[in-house]
Amino acid sequence: MLILGVFTSLAGTLVLGERFNGAGAVAAAGDHQSRVMTSAVLQLVTAAGAVGIALGFHALLRSHCPTLAVGAVAFRGVEAVFAAGSAFALVALVVLAQLPSGSVEQPGIASLGLVVTSLRDASHFGFGVVFYGFGALLTYVALLKSRLLPRALVVWGVIGVVLIFCTALLGLSDGPPYAIDGWRTVLAAPIALQELVMAVWLISRGPSSSPAVAASTD
């Protein structure tokens, strides 16, 4: 699930590209409908994956840190709402692009497309990432307390979450287009890589059945 979440999140952004930012977003959506809809589907899968990951860690951590586990599910649930909202915003762009010929070029439609795009970007790159940060941080704190995974791996996750959380806040404070691009992708890379490594660890070795086991792998 972690691997799927990283893949769909990255793929959804890469498939869309940068041409859908700005006042020309509606026209671009009309020219690349399949690409927009593919990105929307990938983002919906990402939303479902966020909930699935949270529930999976809840099952793992509820006997160790029940309050933190429930809190993580709540925050990741809100993250999923923003991810789904981002997907529906893309669908809205395609709907606007289906208006009668000539309407798409009207200033009002272009402005509406700009608003939808800004809301989508703020939801996807801003608020969604912020709530992901809260939920992931609670999960990693619970993992530290339970010692079910190697401490170094969990600390790596905490650092990665803090970096991407700060990246989202910077994007929101800077205003549109709210994207995590350029140098900001460097700040987002550590948590993406950590989640892949953690997924491989869980698949190959599973969580430690005893805190002492996790401690011995530090």
Tab-separated table of C-alpha atoms in Angstrom:
chain	number	residue	atom	x	y	z
A	1	MET	CA	0.000	0.000	0.000
A	2	LEU	CA	2.874	2.379	0.771
A	3	ILE	CA	4.477	1.642	-2.595
A	4	LEU	CA	1.155	2.155	-4.374
A	5	GLY	CA	0.610	5.447	-2.558
A	6	VAL	CA	4.009	6.835	-3.552
A	7	PHE	CA	3.588	5.669	-7.153
A	8	THR	CA	0.076	7.059	-7.689
A	9	SER	CA	0.920	10.369	-6.026
A	10	LEU	CA	3.967	10.923	-8.217
A	11	ALA	CA	2.350	9.534	-11.365
A	12	GLY	CA	-0.755	11.683	-10.952
A	13	THR	CA	1.390	14.816	-10.869
A	14	LEU	CA	3.742	13.769	-13.676
A	15	VAL	CA	0.913	12.743	-16.005
A	16	LEU	CA	-0.741	16.131	-15.589
A	17	GLY	CA	2.377	18.246	-16.126
A	18	GLU	CA	2.505	22.030	-15.800
A	19	ARG	CA	0.339	23.004	-18.784
A	20	PHE	CA	-2.819	22.990	-16.657
A	21	ASN	CA	-1.788	25.933	-14.503
A	22	GLY	CA	-3.012	29.454	-15.166
A	23	ALA	CA	-5.841	30.944	-17.190
A	24	GLY	CA	-5.380	28.467	-20.049
A	25	ALA	CA	-6.176	25.448	-17.877
A	26	VAL	CA	-9.658	24.905	-19.338
A	27	ALA	CA	-8.435	24.950	-22.939
A	28	ALA	CA	-5.547	22.649	-22.011
A	29	ALA	CA	-7.969	20.250	-20.321
A	30	GLY	CA	-10.020	20.133	-23.500
A	31	ASP	CA	-6.952	19.309	-25.571
A	32	HIS	CA	-5.690	16.633	-23.167
A	33	GLN	CA	-8.831	15.108	-21.665
A	34	SER	CA	-7.446	11.594	-21.335
A	35	ARG	CA	-4.385	12.885	-19.492
A	36	VAL	CA	-6.494	14.938	-17.091
A	37	MET	CA	-8.874	12.069	-16.375
A	38	THR	CA	-5.971	9.656	-15.858
A	39	SER	CA	-4.483	12.043	-13.312
A	40	ALA	CA	-7.872	12.346	-11.590
A	41	VAL	CA	-8.190	8.563	-11.301
A	42	LEU	CA	-4.656	8.279	-9.922
A	43	GLN	CA	-5.437	10.942	-7.332
A	44	LEU	CA	-8.572	9.091	-6.260
A	45	VAL	CA	-6.463	5.959	-5.835
A	46	THR	CA	-4.027	8.039	-3.777
A	47	ALA	CA	-6.917	9.202	-1.591
A	48	ALA	CA	-8.066	5.631	-1.007
A	49	GLY	CA	-4.480	4.585	-0.363
A	50	ALA	CA	-4.059	7.240	2.328
A	51	VAL	CA	-6.982	5.781	4.243
A	52	GLY	CA	-5.765	2.230	3.663
A	53	ILE	CA	-2.272	3.040	4.932
A	54	ALA	CA	-3.681	4.741	8.017
A	55	LEU	CA	-5.950	1.796	8.793
A	56	GLY	CA	-3.071	-0.631	8.290
A	57	PHE	CA	-0.869	1.213	10.753
A	58	HIS	CA	-3.835	1.557	13.124
A	59	ALA	CA	-4.148	-2.227	13.213
A	60	LEU	CA	-0.414	-2.458	13.899
A	61	LEU	CA	-0.232	0.260	16.556
A	62	ARG	CA	-3.591	0.247	18.333
A	63	SER	CA	-2.382	-2.100	21.063
A	64	HIS	CA	0.704	0.048	21.673
A	65	CYS	CA	-0.440	3.670	21.181
A	66	PRO	CA	-4.213	3.683	20.596
A	67	THR	CA	-4.690	7.455	20.842
A	68	LEU	CA	-1.923	8.216	18.367
A	69	ALA	CA	-3.175	5.498	16.026
A	70	VAL	CA	-6.713	6.923	15.989
A	71	GLY	CA	-5.401	10.458	15.515
A	72	ALA	CA	-3.339	9.346	12.540
A	73	VAL	CA	-6.403	7.775	10.911
A	74	ALA	CA	-8.373	10.994	11.426
A	75	PHE	CA	-5.723	13.218	9.857
A	76	ARG	CA	-5.097	10.850	6.953
A	77	GLY	CA	-8.855	10.743	6.406
A	78	VAL	CA	-8.911	14.527	6.009
A	79	GLU	CA	-5.939	14.224	3.664
A	80	ALA	CA	-7.975	11.786	1.568
A	81	VAL	CA	-10.833	14.305	1.355
A	82	PHE	CA	-8.476	16.941	-0.039
A	83	ALA	CA	-6.965	14.433	-2.476
A	84	ALA	CA	-10.433	13.485	-3.707
A	85	GLY	CA	-11.353	17.161	-3.989
A	86	SER	CA	-8.276	17.699	-6.143
A	87	ALA	CA	-9.382	14.875	-8.433
A	88	PHE	CA	-12.902	16.272	-8.789
A	89	ALA	CA	-11.441	19.693	-9.610
A	90	LEU	CA	-9.689	18.099	-12.577
A	91	VAL	CA	-12.975	16.581	-13.690
A	92	ALA	CA	-14.535	20.049	-13.398
A	93	LEU	CA	-11.910	21.411	-15.805
A	94	VAL	CA	-12.855	18.758	-18.359
A	95	VAL	CA	-16.548	19.615	-17.914
A	96	LEU	CA	-15.810	23.301	-18.493
A	97	ALA	CA	-13.861	22.364	-21.610
A	98	GLN	CA	-17.001	20.670	-23.004
A	99	LEU	CA	-18.906	23.958	-23.165
A	100	PRO	CA	-20.005	25.124	-26.639
A	101	SER	CA	-17.281	26.217	-29.028
A	102	GLY	CA	-16.127	29.730	-28.272
A	103	SER	CA	-17.254	29.680	-24.652
A	104	VAL	CA	-13.941	28.332	-23.408
A	105	GLU	CA	-12.172	31.450	-24.669
A	106	GLN	CA	-14.557	33.753	-22.805
A	107	PRO	CA	-12.882	35.668	-19.931
A	108	GLY	CA	-15.440	34.389	-17.423
A	109	ILE	CA	-14.761	30.733	-18.222
A	110	ALA	CA	-11.010	31.288	-18.218
A	111	SER	CA	-11.257	32.991	-14.830
A	112	LEU	CA	-13.407	30.172	-13.470
A	113	GLY	CA	-10.834	27.690	-14.714
A	114	LEU	CA	-8.118	29.649	-12.941
A	115	VAL	CA	-10.104	29.512	-9.686
A	116	VAL	CA	-10.703	25.761	-10.034
A	117	THR	CA	-7.025	25.180	-10.793
A	118	SER	CA	-5.914	27.256	-7.807
A	119	LEU	CA	-8.292	25.378	-5.507
A	120	ARG	CA	-7.055	22.095	-6.915
A	121	ASP	CA	-3.401	22.992	-6.393
A	122	ALA	CA	-4.005	24.321	-2.877
A	123	SER	CA	-5.895	21.149	-2.016
A	124	HIS	CA	-3.392	18.754	-3.592
A	125	PHE	CA	-0.043	20.372	-2.803
A	126	GLY	CA	-1.026	22.437	0.221
A	127	PHE	CA	-3.738	21.385	2.631
A	128	GLY	CA	-3.613	17.717	1.677
A	129	VAL	CA	0.116	17.583	2.389
A	130	VAL	CA	-0.339	19.460	5.680
A	131	PHE	CA	-2.860	16.914	6.952
A	132	TYR	CA	-0.688	14.101	5.617
A	133	GLY	CA	2.123	15.575	7.702
A	134	PHE	CA	0.050	15.592	10.880
A	135	GLY	CA	-1.139	12.024	10.338
A	136	ALA	CA	2.259	10.661	9.341
A	137	LEU	CA	3.961	12.384	12.264
A	138	LEU	CA	1.557	10.741	14.723
A	139	THR	CA	2.265	7.396	13.071
A	140	TYR	CA	6.016	7.813	13.362
A	141	VAL	CA	5.791	8.940	16.984
A	142	ALA	CA	3.759	5.806	17.700
A	143	LEU	CA	6.351	3.697	15.876
A	144	LEU	CA	9.100	5.280	17.968
A	145	LYS	CA	7.227	4.550	21.186
A	146	SER	CA	6.335	0.988	20.200
A	147	ARG	CA	9.797	0.234	18.746
A	148	LEU	CA	8.250	-2.012	16.116
A	149	LEU	CA	10.628	-0.724	13.438
A	150	PRO	CA	14.316	0.222	13.523
A	151	ARG	CA	14.751	3.610	15.166
A	152	ALA	CA	16.921	4.941	12.321
A	153	LEU	CA	14.180	4.177	9.780
A	154	VAL	CA	11.528	5.897	11.888
A	155	VAL	CA	13.686	8.974	12.569
A	156	TRP	CA	14.294	9.211	8.823
A	157	GLY	CA	10.530	9.279	8.389
A	158	VAL	CA	10.086	12.017	10.999
A	159	ILE	CA	12.695	14.199	9.291
A	160	GLY	CA	11.095	13.591	5.898
A	161	VAL	CA	7.636	14.494	7.190
A	162	VAL	CA	8.896	17.731	8.742
A	163	LEU	CA	10.583	18.689	5.464
A	164	ILE	CA	7.535	18.087	3.271
A	165	PHE	CA	5.275	19.731	5.871
A	166	CYS	CA	7.418	22.874	5.721
A	167	THR	CA	7.386	22.670	1.916
A	168	ALA	CA	3.580	22.685	1.878
A	169	LEU	CA	3.403	25.625	4.283
A	170	LEU	CA	5.872	27.580	2.143
A	171	GLY	CA	3.790	26.866	-0.939
A	172	LEU	CA	0.585	28.012	0.730
A	173	SER	CA	2.219	31.192	2.012
A	174	ASP	CA	3.635	32.025	-1.438
A	175	GLY	CA	0.223	31.767	-3.103
A	176	PRO	CA	-0.704	30.230	-6.484
A	177	PRO	CA	0.218	27.896	-8.070
A	178	TYR	CA	1.035	26.171	-4.723
A	179	ALA	CA	3.021	23.494	-6.541
A	180	ILE	CA	5.802	21.398	-5.057
A	181	ASP	CA	8.289	21.900	-7.874
A	182	GLY	CA	11.820	23.071	-8.510
A	183	TRP	CA	13.972	23.081	-5.392
A	184	ARG	CA	10.972	22.064	-3.290
A	185	THR	CA	11.023	18.591	-4.809
A	186	VAL	CA	14.344	18.089	-3.023
A	187	LEU	CA	12.547	18.592	0.293
A	188	ALA	CA	9.810	16.145	-0.721
A	189	ALA	CA	12.211	13.410	-1.855
A	190	PRO	CA	13.349	12.085	1.579
A	191	ILE	CA	9.875	11.030	2.744
A	192	ALA	CA	9.036	9.413	-0.611
A	193	LEU	CA	12.223	7.360	-0.484
A	194	GLN	CA	11.718	6.531	3.197
A	195	GLU	CA	8.209	5.196	2.578
A	196	LEU	CA	9.513	2.942	-0.181
A	197	VAL	CA	12.282	1.620	2.074
A	198	MET	CA	9.821	1.138	4.935
A	199	ALA	CA	7.457	-0.747	2.622
A	200	VAL	CA	10.258	-3.081	1.539
A	201	TRP	CA	11.226	-3.601	5.191
A	202	LEU	CA	7.668	-4.465	6.222
A	203	ILE	CA	7.224	-6.818	3.268
A	204	SER	CA	10.534	-8.606	3.738
A	205	ARG	CA	10.836	-8.671	7.526
A	206	GLY	CA	7.566	-7.466	9.004
A	207	PRO	CA	7.211	-5.452	12.209
A	208	SER	CA	9.247	-6.671	15.165
A	209	SER	CA	7.254	-8.881	17.484
A	210	SER	CA	9.282	-7.605	20.404
A	211	PRO	CA	10.668	-4.122	21.152
A	212	ALA	CA	14.021	-5.713	21.854
A	213	VAL	CA	14.214	-6.959	18.278
A	214	ALA	CA	13.754	-3.485	16.847
A	215	ALA	CA	16.289	-2.085	19.269
A	216	SER	CA	18.853	-4.653	18.201
A	217	THR	CA	18.591	-3.551	14.557
A	218	ASP	CA	19.474	0.080	15.298
